[in-house]
Tab-separated table of C-alpha atoms and ligand atoms in Angstrom:
chain	number	residue	atom	x	y	z
A	30	UNK	CA	0.142	0.128	-0.081
A	31	UNK	CA	2.564	2.239	1.077
A	32	UNK	CA	4.411	2.066	-2.468
A	33	UNK	CA	1.086	2.564	-4.443
A	34	UNK	CA	0.390	5.780	-1.952
A	35	UNK	CA	4.143	7.161	-2.854
A	36	UNK	CA	3.532	6.423	-6.593
A	37	UNK	CA	0.083	7.915	-6.736
A	38	UNK	CA	1.820	11.145	-5.014
A	39	UNK	CA	4.225	11.503	-7.849
A	40	UNK	CA	1.170	12.605	-9.973
A	41	UNK	CA	-0.113	14.879	-6.763
A	42	UNK	CA	2.854	17.203	-5.668
A	43	UNK	CA	0.228	19.443	-4.076
A	44	UNK	CA	-1.798	17.197	-2.624
A	45	UNK	CA	-1.478	14.415	0.158
A	46	UNK	CA	-2.781	10.982	-1.228
A	47	UNK	CA	-4.895	8.923	1.430
A	48	UNK	CA	-5.870	6.268	-0.811
A	49	UNK	CA	-5.395	3.895	-3.500
A	50	UNK	CA	-7.755	0.764	-4.616
A	51	UNK	CA	-8.039	-1.096	-7.725
A	52	UNK	CA	-10.308	-0.439	-10.255
A	53	UNK	CA	-12.247	-1.921	-12.593
A	54	UNK	CA	-11.220	-5.147	-14.361
A	55	UNK	CA	-8.841	-4.316	-17.449
A	56	UNK	CA	-7.259	-7.429	-19.084
A	57	UNK	CA	-4.103	-5.967	-19.875
A	58	UNK	CA	-2.985	-3.103	-17.740
A	59	UNK	CA	-3.488	-2.279	-14.140
A	60	UNK	CA	-5.732	0.444	-13.212
A	61	UNK	CA	-6.079	2.110	-9.325
A	62	UNK	CA	-8.674	4.806	-8.256
A	63	UNK	CA	-6.370	7.350	-6.102
A	64	UNK	CA	-7.968	9.442	-3.509
A	65	UNK	CA	-6.436	12.877	-2.173
A	66	UNK	CA	-7.068	15.210	0.460
A	67	UNK	CA	-9.032	17.639	-1.579
A	68	UNK	CA	-12.113	18.628	-1.095
A	69	UNK	CA	-14.642	17.067	-2.686
A	70	UNK	CA	-17.242	19.985	-3.110
A	71	UNK	CA	-15.101	22.365	-4.351
A	72	UNK	CA	-12.203	20.658	-5.942
A	73	UNK	CA	-13.906	17.286	-7.740
A	74	UNK	CA	-11.080	17.058	-10.495
A	75	UNK	CA	-8.334	16.862	-7.339
A	76	UNK	CA	-10.222	14.456	-5.376
A	77	UNK	CA	-9.974	11.141	-7.485
A	78	UNK	CA	-7.763	10.233	-10.423
A	79	UNK	CA	-6.780	7.117	-11.740
A	80	UNK	CA	-3.330	6.170	-11.986
A	81	UNK	CA	-2.177	3.059	-14.472
A	82	UNK	CA	0.515	0.787	-14.797
A	83	UNK	CA	0.978	0.141	-18.584
A	84	UNK	CA	1.453	-3.715	-18.928
A	85	UNK	CA	4.507	-3.184	-20.770
A	86	UNK	CA	4.795	-6.773	-22.633
A	87	UNK	CA	1.643	-5.997	-24.220
A	88	UNK	CA	2.513	-2.091	-25.040
A	89	UNK	CA	6.158	-2.311	-25.708
A	90	UNK	CA	6.216	1.653	-25.941
A	91	UNK	CA	4.432	3.362	-23.850
A	92	UNK	CA	5.997	6.735	-24.500
A	93	UNK	CA	3.745	6.550	-27.651
A	94	UNK	CA	0.763	6.007	-25.723
A	95	UNK	CA	1.301	9.442	-24.064
A	96	UNK	CA	2.304	11.040	-27.121
A	97	UNK	CA	-0.963	10.276	-28.825
A	98	UNK	CA	-3.217	11.135	-25.683
A	99	UNK	CA	-2.047	14.321	-26.059
A	100	UNK	CA	-2.672	15.056	-29.490
A	101	UNK	CA	-5.904	13.137	-29.802
A	102	UNK	CA	-7.396	14.366	-26.618
A	103	UNK	CA	-6.367	18.017	-27.349
A	104	UNK	CA	-7.965	17.872	-30.964
A	105	UNK	CA	-11.113	16.489	-29.414
A	106	UNK	CA	-11.993	18.979	-26.527
A	107	UNK	CA	-11.330	21.608	-28.905
A	108	UNK	CA	-13.739	20.295	-31.662
A	109	UNK	CA	-16.421	19.073	-29.005
A	110	UNK	CA	-16.359	22.890	-27.961
A	111	UNK	CA	-16.538	24.331	-31.310
A	112	UNK	CA	-19.420	22.256	-32.269
A	113	UNK	CA	-21.402	22.323	-29.088
A	114	UNK	CA	-20.995	18.926	-28.311
A	115	UNK	CA	-21.037	18.045	-24.571
A	116	UNK	CA	-18.554	15.373	-23.597
A	117	UNK	CA	-15.772	14.981	-22.020
A	118	UNK	CA	-11.852	13.742	-22.665
A	119	UNK	CA	-9.931	12.573	-19.662
A	120	UNK	CA	-7.207	14.800	-19.348
A	121	UNK	CA	-3.257	13.337	-19.037
A	122	UNK	CA	-2.273	14.427	-15.525
A	123	UNK	CA	1.774	15.251	-15.234
A	124	UNK	CA	4.741	14.312	-12.341
A	125	UNK	CA	6.328	16.856	-10.489
A	126	UNK	CA	8.589	17.390	-12.911
A	127	UNK	CA	6.405	17.731	-15.628
A	128	UNK	CA	6.551	14.584	-16.847
A	129	UNK	CA	3.375	12.259	-18.486
A	130	UNK	CA	4.513	9.013	-16.728
A	131	UNK	CA	6.513	8.043	-14.145
A	132	UNK	CA	9.135	4.699	-13.937
A	133	UNK	CA	9.403	3.246	-10.696
A	134	UNK	CA	12.574	1.261	-9.277
A	135	UNK	CA	11.463	-1.970	-10.627
A	136	UNK	CA	10.877	-0.135	-14.153
A	137	UNK	CA	7.361	-0.026	-14.155
A	138	UNK	CA	5.358	2.457	-16.352
A	139	UNK	CA	3.206	4.535	-14.629
A	140	UNK	CA	0.261	7.440	-15.917
A	141	UNK	CA	-2.467	9.339	-14.436
A	142	UNK	CA	-5.442	10.524	-16.098
A	143	UNK	CA	-8.464	12.748	-14.530
A	144	UNK	CA	-11.101	10.507	-13.439
A	145	UNK	CA	-14.928	11.378	-15.638
A	146	UNK	CA	-16.644	12.725	-12.493
A	147	UNK	CA	-20.597	12.132	-12.001
A	148	UNK	CA	-20.937	9.214	-14.295
A	149	UNK	CA	-21.136	5.123	-14.083
A	150	UNK	CA	-20.528	2.474	-16.779
A	151	UNK	CA	-22.209	-0.884	-16.861
A	152	UNK	CA	-20.491	-4.262	-17.418
A	153	UNK	CA	-23.778	-5.671	-19.729
A	154	UNK	CA	-26.652	-3.571	-21.729
A	155	UNK	CA	-29.828	-4.273	-20.539
A	156	UNK	CA	-32.255	-1.932	-22.185
A	157	UNK	CA	-32.458	-0.221	-25.830
A	158	UNK	CA	-32.095	3.264	-24.154
A	159	UNK	CA	-28.410	2.185	-22.557
A	160	UNK	CA	-27.504	0.406	-25.727
A	161	UNK	CA	-28.360	3.757	-28.111
A	162	UNK	CA	-26.475	5.422	-25.585
A	163	UNK	CA	-23.740	3.221	-26.228
A	164	UNK	CA	-23.455	3.143	-29.754
A	165	UNK	CA	-23.932	7.419	-29.851
A	166	UNK	CA	-20.513	7.246	-27.582
A	167	UNK	CA	-18.919	5.453	-30.583
A	168	UNK	CA	-20.292	7.651	-33.140
A	169	UNK	CA	-19.640	10.775	-31.136
A	170	UNK	CA	-15.563	9.805	-30.571
A	171	UNK	CA	-15.264	9.067	-33.936
A	172	UNK	CA	-17.042	11.734	-35.546
A	173	UNK	CA	-15.122	14.258	-33.083
A	174	UNK	CA	-11.582	12.410	-34.228
A	175	UNK	CA	-12.662	12.134	-37.519
A	176	UNK	CA	-10.971	15.090	-38.903
A	177	UNK	CA	-7.355	14.624	-37.303
A	178	UNK	CA	-5.280	12.694	-39.839
A	179	UNK	CA	-4.300	9.235	-38.928
A	180	UNK	CA	-0.736	9.882	-39.702
A	181	UNK	CA	-0.582	12.133	-36.646
A	182	UNK	CA	-1.028	9.030	-34.222
A	183	UNK	CA	1.594	6.476	-34.137
A	184	UNK	CA	0.908	2.767	-34.140
A	185	UNK	CA	0.549	1.875	-30.427
A	186	UNK	CA	-0.182	-1.819	-30.591
A	187	UNK	CA	1.357	-3.163	-33.934
A	188	UNK	CA	-0.963	-5.718	-35.572
A	189	UNK	CA	-4.147	-4.899	-32.923
A	190	UNK	CA	-7.086	-6.016	-34.907
A	191	UNK	CA	-5.274	-7.230	-37.926
A	192	UNK	CA	-6.934	-10.833	-38.347
A	193	UNK	CA	-4.160	-12.558	-40.758
A	194	UNK	CA	-1.777	-11.651	-37.874
A	195	UNK	CA	-3.794	-13.277	-35.598
A	196	UNK	CA	-4.323	-16.573	-37.291
A	197	UNK	CA	-0.199	-16.485	-38.224
A	198	UNK	CA	-0.250	-16.156	-33.856
A	199	UNK	CA	-2.755	-18.913	-33.446
A	200	UNK	CA	-0.865	-21.167	-36.000
A	201	UNK	CA	2.033	-20.804	-34.081
A	202	UNK	CA	0.784	-21.347	-30.699
A	203	UNK	CA	-1.239	-24.649	-31.882
A	204	UNK	CA	2.109	-26.088	-33.625
A	205	UNK	CA	3.610	-25.521	-30.212
A	206	UNK	CA	1.026	-27.077	-28.135
A	207	UNK	CA	-1.234	-29.529	-29.953
A	208	UNK	CA	-1.452	-31.872	-26.875
A	209	UNK	CA	-3.942	-29.983	-25.764
A	210	UNK	CA	-6.814	-31.698	-26.896
A	211	UNK	CA	-9.809	-31.451	-24.612
A	212	UNK	CA	-13.382	-31.654	-26.413
A	213	UNK	CA	-13.713	-27.961	-25.810
A	214	UNK	CA	-10.227	-27.459	-27.690
A	215	UNK	CA	-11.146	-29.642	-30.739
A	216	UNK	CA	-14.807	-27.615	-30.656
A	217	UNK	CA	-12.260	-24.331	-31.088
A	218	UNK	CA	-10.201	-25.931	-33.463
A	219	UNK	CA	-13.000	-26.738	-35.715
A	220	UNK	CA	-14.654	-23.473	-35.283
A	221	UNK	CA	-11.618	-21.943	-36.759
A	222	UNK	CA	-10.593	-23.908	-39.462
A	223	UNK	CA	-14.149	-23.134	-40.926
A	224	UNK	CA	-13.928	-19.542	-41.096
A	225	UNK	CA	-10.154	-19.158	-42.382
A	226	UNK	CA	-11.197	-17.488	-45.508
A	227	UNK	CA	-13.537	-15.068	-43.992
A	228	UNK	CA	-10.868	-13.749	-41.674
A	229	UNK	CA	-9.591	-11.791	-44.269
A	230	UNK	CA	-12.371	-9.933	-45.048
A	231	UNK	CA	-11.478	-6.546	-43.804
A	232	UNK	CA	-8.003	-6.408	-44.562
A	233	UNK	CA	-8.697	-7.537	-47.987
A	234	UNK	CA	-11.042	-4.685	-48.377
A	235	UNK	CA	-8.763	-2.656	-47.046
A	236	UNK	CA	-5.916	-3.800	-49.646
A	237	UNK	CA	-8.295	-3.277	-52.440
A	238	UNK	CA	-8.771	0.557	-51.697
A	239	UNK	CA	-12.480	0.109	-50.602
A	240	UNK	CA	-11.771	0.838	-46.867
A	241	UNK	CA	-9.236	3.545	-45.606
A	242	UNK	CA	-7.197	3.830	-42.228
A	243	UNK	CA	-8.749	6.541	-39.918
A	244	UNK	CA	-8.198	7.413	-36.158
A	245	UNK	CA	-10.161	4.584	-34.161
A	246	UNK	CA	-10.428	4.099	-30.243
A	247	UNK	CA	-9.905	-0.005	-30.610
A	248	UNK	CA	-11.493	-1.014	-27.404
A	249	UNK	CA	-14.759	0.644	-27.169
A	250	UNK	CA	-16.351	-2.142	-25.183
A	251	UNK	CA	-19.761	-1.434	-23.046
A	252	UNK	CA	-17.577	-0.676	-19.978
A	253	UNK	CA	-15.547	1.969	-21.345
A	254	UNK	CA	-18.369	4.467	-22.064
A	255	UNK	CA	-19.282	6.684	-19.221
A	256	UNK	CA	-22.727	7.427	-18.743
A	257	UNK	CA	-23.673	10.978	-16.535
A	258	UNK	CA	-25.573	10.085	-13.533
A	259	UNK	CA	-27.623	13.179	-13.772
A	260	UNK	CA	-29.295	12.543	-17.284
A	261	UNK	CA	-28.242	8.998	-18.285
A	262	UNK	CA	-26.363	10.271	-21.589
A	263	UNK	CA	-23.421	8.949	-22.299
A	264	UNK	CA	-20.527	11.758	-21.954
A	265	UNK	CA	-17.339	10.169	-22.491
A	266	UNK	CA	-15.561	7.109	-23.830
A	267	UNK	CA	-12.657	5.946	-22.054
A	268	UNK	CA	-9.417	3.757	-22.236
A	269	UNK	CA	-7.402	5.472	-24.789
A	270	UNK	CA	-4.330	3.319	-25.074
A	271	UNK	CA	-5.350	2.058	-28.095
A	272	UNK	CA	-6.447	4.993	-30.280
A	273	UNK	CA	-4.550	4.583	-33.178
A	274	UNK	CA	-5.084	4.504	-36.920
A	275	UNK	CA	-7.336	1.543	-38.147
A	276	UNK	CA	-10.754	0.529	-39.655
A	277	UNK	CA	-13.564	2.054	-38.170
A	278	UNK	CA	-15.219	-1.292	-38.574
A	279	UNK	CA	-12.851	-2.601	-35.524
A	280	UNK	CA	-14.771	-0.456	-33.732
A	281	UNK	CA	-18.262	-0.730	-34.442
A	282	UNK	CA	-17.820	-4.751	-34.504
A	283	UNK	CA	-16.172	-4.704	-30.945
A	284	UNK	CA	-18.989	-2.421	-29.664
A	285	UNK	CA	-21.572	-4.522	-31.041
A	286	UNK	CA	-20.166	-7.976	-29.981
A	287	UNK	CA	-19.836	-6.614	-26.295
A	288	UNK	CA	-22.884	-4.895	-26.221
A	289	UNK	CA	-24.973	-7.741	-27.976
A	290	UNK	CA	-23.974	-10.277	-25.875
A	291	UNK	CA	-26.270	-9.825	-22.608
A	292	UNK	CA	-24.709	-12.877	-20.519
A	293	UNK	CA	-21.125	-10.963	-21.050
A	294	UNK	CA	-17.978	-11.642	-21.937
A	295	UNK	CA	-17.090	-13.561	-18.462
A	296	UNK	CA	-19.930	-15.768	-18.384
A	297	UNK	CA	-19.172	-19.554	-17.470
A	298	UNK	CA	-22.390	-20.481	-18.912
A	299	UNK	CA	-21.247	-20.250	-22.686
A	300	UNK	CA	-23.407	-22.381	-24.220
A	301	UNK	CA	-26.549	-19.787	-23.365
A	302	UNK	CA	-24.399	-17.108	-24.784
A	303	UNK	CA	-26.617	-15.057	-27.890
A	304	UNK	CA	-26.704	-12.009	-29.596
A	305	UNK	CA	-29.518	-9.767	-29.122
A	306	UNK	CA	-30.675	-8.055	-32.393
A	307	UNK	CA	-32.921	-5.680	-30.757
A	308	UNK	CA	-29.946	-4.277	-28.528
A	309	UNK	CA	-28.136	-4.334	-31.758
A	310	UNK	CA	-30.251	-2.237	-33.839
A	311	UNK	CA	-30.655	0.607	-30.359
A	312	UNK	CA	-26.493	0.320	-30.401
A	313	UNK	CA	-26.623	1.010	-34.466
A	314	UNK	CA	-29.139	3.783	-34.230
A	315	UNK	CA	-27.266	5.828	-31.508
A	316	UNK	CA	-24.173	5.187	-33.606
A	317	UNK	CA	-25.472	6.192	-37.147
A	318	UNK	CA	-27.230	9.250	-35.276
A	319	UNK	CA	-23.561	10.986	-35.549
A	320	UNK	CA	-21.463	8.546	-37.796
A	321	UNK	CA	-23.711	9.379	-40.903
A	322	UNK	CA	-21.976	12.212	-41.045
A	323	UNK	CA	-18.733	10.608	-42.218
A	324	UNK	CA	-19.673	6.930	-43.472
A	325	UNK	CA	-19.596	6.081	-47.017
A	326	UNK	CA	-21.394	3.281	-49.211
A	327	UNK	CA	-18.216	1.108	-48.807
A	328	UNK	CA	-18.537	1.407	-44.870
A	329	UNK	CA	-22.077	0.497	-44.819
A	330	UNK	CA	-21.445	-2.870	-47.024
A	331	UNK	CA	-18.861	-4.058	-44.639
A	332	UNK	CA	-20.878	-3.388	-41.455
A	333	UNK	CA	-22.187	-7.077	-40.705
A	334	UNK	CA	-18.753	-8.729	-41.554
A	335	UNK	CA	-17.502	-6.538	-38.951
A	336	UNK	CA	-20.289	-7.579	-36.296
A	337	UNK	CA	-19.260	-11.326	-36.983
A	338	UNK	CA	-15.486	-10.692	-37.361
A	339	UNK	CA	-15.164	-8.963	-33.996
A	340	UNK	CA	-16.441	-11.766	-31.749
A	341	UNK	CA	-14.298	-14.504	-33.942
A	342	UNK	CA	-11.404	-12.416	-33.465
A	343	UNK	CA	-11.469	-12.148	-29.863
A	344	UNK	CA	-12.466	-15.691	-29.584
A	345	UNK	CA	-8.922	-16.570	-31.547
A	346	UNK	CA	-6.970	-14.240	-29.596
A	347	UNK	CA	-8.477	-15.788	-26.176
A	348	UNK	CA	-7.926	-19.112	-27.643
A	349	UNK	CA	-4.576	-18.605	-29.249
A	350	UNK	CA	-3.581	-16.970	-25.340
A	351	UNK	CA	-4.701	-20.529	-23.593
A	352	UNK	CA	-2.728	-22.568	-26.361
A	353	UNK	CA	0.132	-20.240	-25.433
A	354	UNK	CA	-0.107	-20.799	-21.593
A	355	UNK	CA	-2.014	-17.027	-20.839
A	356	UNK	CA	0.875	-14.953	-21.360
A	357	UNK	CA	-1.334	-11.906	-22.609
A	358	UNK	CA	-4.800	-11.383	-20.821
A	359	UNK	CA	-4.667	-11.834	-17.248
A	360	UNK	CA	-6.634	-14.978	-16.243
A	361	UNK	CA	-7.838	-16.103	-12.823
A	362	UNK	CA	-7.577	-19.858	-13.506
A	363	UNK	CA	-5.879	-21.847	-16.399
A	364	UNK	CA	-8.822	-22.490	-18.199
A	365	UNK	CA	-10.080	-18.946	-18.377
A	366	UNK	CA	-9.108	-17.792	-22.054
A	367	UNK	CA	-10.168	-21.259	-23.283
A	368	UNK	CA	-13.624	-20.130	-21.401
A	369	UNK	CA	-13.665	-16.785	-23.221
A	370	UNK	CA	-12.740	-18.054	-26.203
A	371	UNK	CA	-15.987	-20.453	-26.374
A	372	UNK	CA	-18.166	-17.380	-25.259
A	373	UNK	CA	-16.965	-15.221	-28.324
A	374	UNK	CA	-17.173	-18.242	-30.718
A	375	UNK	CA	-20.590	-19.121	-29.209
A	376	UNK	CA	-21.733	-15.483	-29.862
A	377	UNK	CA	-20.330	-15.489	-33.489
A	378	UNK	CA	-22.693	-18.737	-34.481
A	379	UNK	CA	-25.330	-16.459	-33.166
A	380	UNK	CA	-24.694	-13.722	-34.875
A	381	UNK	CA	-24.233	-16.173	-38.273
A	382	UNK	CA	-28.155	-17.571	-37.296
A	383	UNK	CA	-29.453	-13.965	-36.929
A	384	UNK	CA	-27.404	-12.544	-40.378
A	385	UNK	CA	-30.921	-11.926	-42.433
A	386	UNK	CA	-32.264	-10.273	-39.557
A	387	UNK	CA	-28.987	-8.261	-38.774
A	388	UNK	CA	-28.468	-7.330	-42.300
A	389	UNK	CA	-32.111	-6.184	-42.482
A	390	UNK	CA	-31.656	-3.686	-39.681
A	391	UNK	CA	-28.462	-2.418	-41.376
A	392	UNK	CA	-30.099	-1.948	-44.245
A	393	UNK	CA	-33.274	-0.063	-42.973
A	394	UNK	CA	-31.276	2.456	-41.042
A	395	UNK	CA	-28.897	3.010	-44.668
A	396	UNK	CA	-32.303	4.175	-46.556
A	397	UNK	CA	-35.011	4.811	-44.072
A	398	UNK	CA	-38.853	4.258	-44.759
A	399	UNK	CA	-40.087	7.592	-45.564
B	406	GN1	C1	-8.725	-6.160	-23.367
B	406	GN1	O1	-7.629	-4.797	-21.055
B	406	GN1	P1	-8.810	-4.497	-21.447
B	406	GN1	O2	-10.343	-5.451	-20.813
B	406	GN1	O3	-9.170	-2.763	-21.740
B	406	GN1	C2	-8.216	-6.112	-24.892
B	406	GN1	C3	-9.405	-5.974	-25.855
B	406	GN1	C4	-10.336	-6.835	-25.602
B	406	GN1	C5	-10.937	-6.906	-23.958
B	406	GN1	C6	-11.728	-8.072	-23.947
B	406	GN1	C7	-5.167	-4.173	-25.883
B	406	GN1	O4	-8.846	-4.510	-23.108
B	406	GN1	O5	-8.899	-5.917	-27.150
B	406	GN1	O6	-11.633	-6.528	-26.392
B	406	GN1	O7	-9.503	-7.163	-23.412
B	406	GN1	N1	-6.989	-4.812	-25.264
B	406	GN1	C8	-5.663	-4.982	-25.818
B	406	GN1	O8	-12.425	-7.699	-22.571
B	406	GN1	O9	-5.590	-6.048	-26.627
B	407	MG	MG1	-8.839	-1.892	-22.989
């Protein structure tokens, strides 16, 4: 505890840190909520902040994350103000000596960002109103960042969301671990084999020039959307380490695979996992209320594929990590990543089973009935 208090203190030179608690349930970085002795009423901004230890096994160049953060938080904040959008971007908090990060004696990389006050987030979506807000949050974020040239952002995580790369990693992990062959593993292997060609769909479209790289969020899952307590409206999208050039389809697919799975990605009952098309329709409606302004005809064409692909992708990443010995995602038990993979693959199957319905919903939004 003392150790954490003193690290947090590096980011709060004029305050006494009184508490540091683990916060959220990220799979990669370690996140803490810091409380200082500031007065909550008069200085809410100084009372709490978020402290994170970046996992440098995953993010090999954490300085690039901070560099990007400076660039896009400033851009988005300015644009939101110009356009009258009520939108909050977390701020980077500097150390006593004006750095964006602090490296402790063990070489750990720490950084701090402001806490979004008066908000809450949810693990799963229970009603259409929240679904709309989750979609709206992603659309607003992408809109506000859409005029920032992608070339101004560094690549903080090479290969992120690139399916052909994930397949290569999978093949490698499998060739070293072919002995793990329970019934569940066999199910996963078969699942992947049947979708190898489909896995290329977004990267092919990009190579053919149909889809272009733009700044994206990278990880817009439900619990990263901050909902204002007083209004129920989305006012921020947090977890900004993967904001970098990408396809907006990674975001929409990721948001849908997270939002339309009522049992959540951590359920142990993978056989009961399913995709909820009604929630999906409400997310898309909220998303398109903002994204309409920048989506092209080709972008719409790949919406269904992106929804199907991103749950497959996450399942493949979990499965690969299980085969590789749980080296990327944090796990609570040795089978955890296998269980998570089964959840995502079941979700993918449900998306496939609902294909006609989902395409119909998308179609109705492209050309709304008059
Ligand atoms: C990871 O750490 P967390 O929970 O914010 C992962 C995402 C996955 C997510 C699944 C950098 O995000 O891509 O969708 O787990 N982030 C990275 O819960 O790999
Ligand atoms: Mg994340």
